[in-house]
Tab-separated table of C-alpha atoms in Angstrom:
chain	number	residue	atom	x	y	z
D	1	UNK	CA	7.974	2.409	-42.747
D	2	UNK	CA	11.814	1.639	-41.569
D	3	UNK	CA	15.111	0.785	-42.878
D	4	UNK	CA	12.180	-1.384	-44.556
D	5	UNK	CA	9.370	1.077	-45.788
D	6	UNK	CA	9.125	5.143	-45.583
D	7	UNK	CA	11.814	4.865	-47.645
D	8	UNK	CA	15.242	5.287	-45.450
D	9	UNK	CA	17.509	4.459	-48.720
D	10	UNK	CA	19.874	6.708	-49.003
D	11	UNK	CA	19.822	6.730	-52.996
D	12	UNK	CA	17.346	8.524	-55.210
D	13	UNK	CA	15.653	12.050	-54.527
D	14	UNK	CA	17.359	15.068	-53.685
D	15	UNK	CA	18.076	16.010	-49.873
D	16	UNK	CA	16.528	19.109	-48.765
D	17	UNK	CA	19.653	20.870	-47.388
D	18	UNK	CA	18.337	23.453	-44.457
D	19	UNK	CA	15.253	22.095	-44.580
D	20	UNK	CA	14.598	22.918	-40.903
D	21	UNK	CA	15.796	26.234	-41.395
D	22	UNK	CA	13.310	26.589	-44.525
D	23	UNK	CA	10.417	25.097	-41.849
D	24	UNK	CA	7.577	27.550	-42.321
D	25	UNK	CA	7.761	28.440	-46.025
D	26	UNK	CA	4.053	27.950	-47.843
D	27	UNK	CA	4.847	24.625	-49.250
D	28	UNK	CA	5.766	22.552	-46.260
D	29	UNK	CA	2.393	23.480	-44.542
D	30	UNK	CA	0.138	20.384	-45.317
D	31	UNK	CA	-3.703	20.250	-44.552
D	32	UNK	CA	-4.678	17.522	-42.603
D	33	UNK	CA	-8.261	16.044	-41.125
D	34	UNK	CA	-9.681	13.394	-38.660
D	35	UNK	CA	-11.198	11.340	-41.259
D	36	UNK	CA	-14.540	10.589	-39.034
D	37	UNK	CA	-14.774	14.034	-39.303
D	38	UNK	CA	-13.267	16.840	-37.860
D	39	UNK	CA	-12.312	20.821	-38.864
D	40	UNK	CA	-9.093	21.369	-41.282
D	41	UNK	CA	-5.893	21.786	-39.582
D	42	UNK	CA	-2.605	22.950	-41.037
D	43	UNK	CA	1.083	21.308	-39.744
D	44	UNK	CA	4.455	21.915	-40.241
D	45	UNK	CA	7.738	21.316	-39.434
D	46	UNK	CA	8.261	17.543	-39.551
D	47	UNK	CA	10.830	15.256	-41.384
D	48	UNK	CA	9.475	11.911	-40.765
D	49	UNK	CA	6.469	9.961	-40.003
D	50	UNK	CA	6.638	9.834	-36.057
D	51	UNK	CA	7.255	14.130	-36.520
D	52	UNK	CA	4.241	14.079	-38.903
D	53	UNK	CA	2.072	11.852	-36.782
D	54	UNK	CA	3.081	14.083	-33.556
D	55	UNK	CA	2.224	16.915	-35.457
D	56	UNK	CA	-1.673	16.103	-36.456
D	57	UNK	CA	-1.940	14.418	-32.834
D	58	UNK	CA	-1.203	18.287	-31.430
D	59	UNK	CA	-3.665	19.769	-33.672
D	60	UNK	CA	-6.395	17.583	-32.832
D	61	UNK	CA	-5.305	17.084	-29.344
D	62	UNK	CA	-5.385	13.642	-29.343
D	63	UNK	CA	-2.071	11.209	-28.563
D	64	UNK	CA	0.133	10.315	-31.261
D	65	UNK	CA	-0.535	6.352	-30.306
D	66	UNK	CA	-4.517	7.119	-31.291
D	67	UNK	CA	-3.408	7.029	-35.071
D	68	UNK	CA	-3.575	3.877	-37.083
D	69	UNK	CA	-2.675	5.204	-40.028
D	70	UNK	CA	-3.330	8.091	-42.867
D	71	UNK	CA	-5.208	8.367	-46.252
D	72	UNK	CA	-4.727	10.748	-48.810
D	73	UNK	CA	-7.353	12.580	-50.295
D	74	UNK	CA	-9.852	10.975	-48.918
D	75	UNK	CA	-10.978	10.321	-45.954
D	76	UNK	CA	-12.042	6.461	-46.772
D	77	UNK	CA	-10.445	3.428	-45.469
D	78	UNK	CA	-8.808	3.149	-48.747
D	79	UNK	CA	-5.646	0.944	-49.299
D	80	UNK	CA	-4.636	2.286	-51.980
D	81	UNK	CA	-4.788	5.821	-50.870
D	82	UNK	CA	-2.376	4.967	-47.598
D	83	UNK	CA	0.507	7.459	-46.645
D	84	UNK	CA	3.437	5.398	-47.230
D	85	UNK	CA	6.750	7.472	-47.362
D	86	UNK	CA	5.831	10.690	-49.977
D	87	UNK	CA	3.333	13.186	-49.422
D	88	UNK	CA	2.692	15.625	-52.542
D	89	UNK	CA	3.069	19.100	-51.977
D	90	UNK	CA	-0.657	19.458	-52.663
D	91	UNK	CA	-2.188	16.557	-50.829
D	92	UNK	CA	-4.676	16.538	-48.226
D	93	UNK	CA	-3.920	13.747	-45.092
D	94	UNK	CA	-6.568	12.168	-43.614
D	95	UNK	CA	-5.708	10.612	-39.788
D	96	UNK	CA	-7.460	7.333	-39.354
D	97	UNK	CA	-7.700	6.912	-35.343
D	98	UNK	CA	-8.503	3.860	-33.353
D	99	UNK	CA	-12.326	3.255	-32.500
D	100	UNK	CA	-13.361	-0.084	-30.930
D	101	UNK	CA	-11.531	-2.790	-29.906
D	102	UNK	CA	-12.727	-6.515	-31.036
D	103	UNK	CA	-11.401	-9.698	-30.399
D	104	UNK	CA	-11.606	-12.685	-32.882
D	105	UNK	CA	-11.195	-16.395	-32.325
D	106	UNK	CA	-9.761	-18.088	-36.002
D	107	UNK	CA	-8.558	-21.732	-36.203
D	108	UNK	CA	-6.273	-21.867	-38.942
D	109	UNK	CA	-7.773	-24.885	-41.171
D	110	UNK	CA	-4.892	-24.020	-43.957
D	111	UNK	CA	-1.189	-22.374	-43.545
D	112	UNK	CA	-2.422	-19.108	-45.180
D	113	UNK	CA	-4.951	-17.280	-43.825
D	114	UNK	CA	-5.624	-14.948	-46.355
D	115	UNK	CA	-3.946	-12.053	-44.969
D	116	UNK	CA	-1.704	-9.064	-46.162
D	117	UNK	CA	-0.281	-6.495	-43.690
D	118	UNK	CA	1.384	-3.617	-43.502
D	119	UNK	CA	2.232	-0.958	-41.105
D	120	UNK	CA	2.077	2.559	-40.319
D	121	UNK	CA	6.232	3.291	-39.918
D	122	UNK	CA	5.363	4.287	-36.194
D	123	UNK	CA	4.413	1.086	-34.619
D	124	UNK	CA	0.877	-0.456	-35.810
D	125	UNK	CA	0.384	-3.166	-38.061
D	126	UNK	CA	-2.820	-3.466	-40.212
D	127	UNK	CA	-4.763	-5.576	-42.259
D	128	UNK	CA	-4.088	-4.181	-45.881
D	129	UNK	CA	-5.876	-6.787	-48.203
D	130	UNK	CA	-8.447	-9.941	-47.552
D	131	UNK	CA	-8.176	-12.655	-50.246
D	132	UNK	CA	-11.430	-13.478	-51.325
D	133	UNK	CA	-12.278	-17.421	-50.009
D	134	UNK	CA	-9.968	-17.952	-47.241
D	135	UNK	CA	-10.150	-18.288	-44.046
D	136	UNK	CA	-10.280	-14.514	-42.722
D	137	UNK	CA	-12.209	-13.700	-45.729
D	138	UNK	CA	-15.050	-16.004	-43.848
D	139	UNK	CA	-14.933	-13.852	-40.878
D	140	UNK	CA	-17.087	-10.825	-41.269
D	141	UNK	CA	-15.865	-9.223	-38.118
D	142	UNK	CA	-12.161	-8.444	-39.556
D	143	UNK	CA	-12.163	-5.520	-42.219
D	144	UNK	CA	-9.301	-4.367	-44.150
D	145	UNK	CA	-7.890	-1.306	-42.252
D	146	UNK	CA	-8.053	-3.014	-38.333
D	147	UNK	CA	-5.182	-2.830	-37.083
D	148	UNK	CA	-3.982	-5.764	-35.018
D	149	UNK	CA	-3.038	-4.976	-31.647
D	150	UNK	CA	-2.366	-8.870	-30.023
D	151	UNK	CA	-2.503	-12.227	-30.881
D	152	UNK	CA	-3.223	-14.795	-28.155
D	153	UNK	CA	-2.790	-11.558	-25.874
D	154	UNK	CA	0.842	-11.244	-27.118
D	155	UNK	CA	0.791	-7.576	-27.617
D	156	UNK	CA	2.631	-7.023	-30.915
D	157	UNK	CA	2.149	-2.796	-30.660
D	158	UNK	CA	5.965	-2.011	-32.352
D	159	UNK	CA	6.560	-4.828	-34.491
D	160	UNK	CA	7.097	-4.605	-38.000
D	161	UNK	CA	4.710	-6.171	-40.853
D	162	UNK	CA	7.177	-9.047	-41.490
D	163	UNK	CA	7.303	-9.806	-37.908
D	164	UNK	CA	3.831	-10.091	-37.169
D	165	UNK	CA	3.346	-11.788	-40.854
D	166	UNK	CA	6.013	-14.200	-39.692
D	167	UNK	CA	4.082	-15.131	-36.495
D	168	UNK	CA	0.828	-15.465	-37.716
D	169	UNK	CA	2.345	-18.508	-40.803
D	170	UNK	CA	4.394	-20.391	-37.606
D	171	UNK	CA	0.894	-20.742	-35.358
D	172	UNK	CA	0.142	-24.581	-35.713
D	173	UNK	CA	-2.736	-25.377	-37.621
D	174	UNK	CA	-5.884	-26.765	-36.535
D	175	UNK	CA	-5.408	-24.730	-33.017
D	176	UNK	CA	-7.408	-21.874	-32.467
D	177	UNK	CA	-6.246	-18.534	-31.571
D	178	UNK	CA	-7.285	-15.023	-30.622
D	179	UNK	CA	-7.009	-12.338	-32.167
D	180	UNK	CA	-7.311	-8.418	-30.706
D	181	UNK	CA	-7.944	-6.083	-33.630
D	182	UNK	CA	-8.912	-2.288	-33.245
D	183	UNK	CA	-10.741	-1.133	-35.793
D	184	UNK	CA	-10.694	2.856	-37.282
D	185	UNK	CA	-13.631	4.948	-35.859
D	186	UNK	CA	-16.037	5.260	-38.132
D	187	UNK	CA	-15.934	8.054	-41.255
D	188	UNK	CA	-18.825	10.288	-41.905
D	189	UNK	CA	-19.936	8.752	-45.431
D	190	UNK	CA	-21.569	12.143	-46.863
D	191	UNK	CA	-18.602	13.479	-48.067
D	192	UNK	CA	-16.785	12.035	-51.502
D	193	UNK	CA	-13.480	11.322	-52.462
D	194	UNK	CA	-11.127	14.403	-51.666
D	195	UNK	CA	-9.692	15.746	-54.770
D	196	UNK	CA	-6.758	18.131	-54.797
D	197	UNK	CA	-6.943	21.590	-53.861
D	198	UNK	CA	-7.108	24.147	-56.448
D	199	UNK	CA	-4.139	26.855	-56.328
D	200	UNK	CA	-3.176	29.585	-57.969
D	201	UNK	CA	-0.294	28.583	-60.810
D	202	UNK	CA	3.059	27.842	-59.011
D	203	UNK	CA	1.336	28.507	-55.859
D	204	UNK	CA	3.116	26.106	-52.946
D	205	UNK	CA	5.378	24.550	-55.504
D	206	UNK	CA	9.467	24.488	-55.690
D	207	UNK	CA	9.967	23.512	-58.738
D	208	UNK	CA	7.639	21.379	-60.499
D	209	UNK	CA	4.125	20.054	-59.680
D	210	UNK	CA	5.534	16.339	-59.532
D	211	UNK	CA	7.687	16.859	-56.536
D	212	UNK	CA	7.023	15.104	-53.479
D	213	UNK	CA	8.518	15.280	-49.613
D	214	UNK	CA	9.944	12.054	-49.435
D	215	UNK	CA	9.833	11.764	-45.563
D	216	UNK	CA	12.060	9.231	-43.423
D	217	UNK	CA	11.956	7.007	-40.175
D	218	UNK	CA	15.587	8.645	-39.460
D	219	UNK	CA	17.393	11.942	-41.221
D	220	UNK	CA	16.273	14.645	-43.326
D	221	UNK	CA	13.192	14.435	-45.633
D	222	UNK	CA	14.159	14.585	-49.411
D	223	UNK	CA	12.535	17.323	-52.324
D	224	UNK	CA	12.674	14.359	-55.509
D	225	UNK	CA	10.591	14.095	-58.708
D	226	UNK	CA	7.908	11.776	-58.975
D	227	UNK	CA	8.523	8.322	-60.238
D	228	UNK	CA	9.067	7.358	-63.931
D	229	UNK	CA	6.358	4.922	-65.236
D	230	UNK	CA	8.800	2.323	-65.698
D	231	UNK	CA	9.902	3.165	-61.731
D	232	UNK	CA	6.089	2.761	-61.002
D	233	UNK	CA	5.139	-0.672	-62.944
D	234	UNK	CA	9.153	-2.125	-61.691
D	235	UNK	CA	7.501	-1.138	-58.113
D	236	UNK	CA	4.076	-2.473	-58.518
D	237	UNK	CA	5.840	-5.982	-59.516
D	238	UNK	CA	7.879	-5.731	-56.384
D	239	UNK	CA	5.313	-4.617	-54.052
D	240	UNK	CA	3.443	-8.459	-55.722
D	241	UNK	CA	6.570	-10.560	-55.141
D	242	UNK	CA	6.212	-9.110	-51.256
D	243	UNK	CA	2.943	-9.867	-50.691
D	244	UNK	CA	3.621	-13.919	-52.522
D	245	UNK	CA	6.384	-14.133	-50.734
D	246	UNK	CA	6.399	-12.850	-47.351
D	247	UNK	CA	1.988	-11.694	-47.047
D	248	UNK	CA	3.151	-7.785	-46.980
D	249	UNK	CA	2.665	-5.262	-48.728
D	250	UNK	CA	4.903	-2.285	-48.682
D	251	UNK	CA	5.250	0.545	-51.171
D	252	UNK	CA	8.066	2.461	-49.801
D	253	UNK	CA	9.735	-0.775	-49.281
D	254	UNK	CA	9.450	-1.954	-52.568
D	255	UNK	CA	10.634	1.925	-54.048
D	256	UNK	CA	13.997	1.013	-52.049
D	257	UNK	CA	14.735	-2.146	-53.473
D	258	UNK	CA	13.776	-1.148	-56.955
D	259	UNK	CA	16.632	1.565	-56.168
D	260	UNK	CA	19.344	-0.874	-55.139
D	261	UNK	CA	18.397	-3.256	-57.849
D	262	UNK	CA	18.901	-0.548	-60.442
D	263	UNK	CA	22.066	-0.487	-58.638
D	264	UNK	CA	23.246	-4.227	-59.006
D	265	UNK	CA	24.832	-5.809	-61.984
D	266	UNK	CA	23.782	-9.123	-60.877
D	267	UNK	CA	21.287	-10.692	-57.924
D	268	UNK	CA	24.295	-11.863	-55.989
D	269	UNK	CA	25.247	-8.331	-55.696
D	270	UNK	CA	21.940	-7.232	-54.962
D	271	UNK	CA	21.296	-10.071	-52.558
D	272	UNK	CA	24.377	-8.531	-50.561
D	273	UNK	CA	23.144	-5.045	-50.820
D	274	UNK	CA	19.679	-6.058	-49.653
D	275	UNK	CA	21.392	-7.951	-46.747
D	276	UNK	CA	23.624	-5.138	-45.650
D	277	UNK	CA	21.141	-2.731	-45.399
D	278	UNK	CA	17.442	-4.955	-44.809
D	279	UNK	CA	18.951	-8.174	-43.396
D	280	UNK	CA	15.946	-8.545	-40.962
D	281	UNK	CA	14.137	-9.269	-43.650
D	282	UNK	CA	15.862	-12.585	-44.549
D	283	UNK	CA	14.702	-12.206	-48.219
D	284	UNK	CA	14.841	-16.228	-49.950
D	285	UNK	CA	17.384	-16.171	-52.742
D	286	UNK	CA	14.778	-16.863	-55.137
D	287	UNK	CA	12.985	-14.022	-53.582
D	288	UNK	CA	15.714	-11.906	-54.656
D	289	UNK	CA	16.590	-13.078	-57.813
D	290	UNK	CA	12.964	-12.221	-59.294
D	291	UNK	CA	12.975	-8.601	-57.888
D	292	UNK	CA	16.479	-8.068	-59.831
D	293	UNK	CA	14.569	-9.784	-62.671
D	294	UNK	CA	11.890	-7.079	-62.507
D	295	UNK	CA	13.747	-4.284	-61.894
D	296	UNK	CA	16.811	-5.359	-64.882
D	297	UNK	CA	14.786	-7.734	-67.178
D	298	UNK	CA	11.055	-6.492	-67.011
D	299	UNK	CA	10.428	-7.904	-70.178
D	300	UNK	CA	11.764	-11.460	-68.664
D	301	UNK	CA	15.037	-11.360	-70.994
D	302	UNK	CA	16.832	-12.941	-68.138
D	303	UNK	CA	20.784	-13.663	-68.175
């Protein structure tokens, strides 16, 4: 999802040299389908998220702007299976496309609306989580997976998730506002969750089964080993902190911040590093301190 998300960090992994020259090899062809139902397609020759969306759109003869988000190995709107910046070499990608548009009037009776927002790395922010008992939870027409297209008729297409979250936080209390939402086209429910495709030993693999292709919004893709359990737990904690402080969830941004924290001997140096790469987020100092503690002192032994 940009220098934030979708892994635009320059650290971690090993660059795939000559990736374009190697396009067309079996391991780079990925199976895709439309979540609401379609034949299976195969795509190749992409190095970042926007190119991936363009390839999917070409296969199914739709516009790339029709794609709201993608899930891995399930056609359901499952926020735990969102496509981030990494694709396993045997993953099946389901594209969720635009369905019906709806407008909802909301009155902000308290500061927090109860929304957690993420984005698809290609211009659409959407709802990843709705807090139980919150203002939004009481509105039955608002659902997880809905893309936020406009706030009070002001389009937010092209805005990052943190920008949308900030706009919603800054809306005045007690004053009604309107959300224009686009829900994903309804999927069929007669097919169970997709599992990994079976292959002969070693087929479609470069080195080990843990390798994934990491996409970037700019520059070449990166082939890297999967994260260790310790790194996964640190990224999960940082993602929780993003939700708590900023109202967003972004696993790729969290992973980028984990990499940055691992190379920072102090909170001050981490703050400087994040500001130079992700300055548009304007992370609070206390948030940076908690990120550093979660990565460098996971057991709470802060200096």
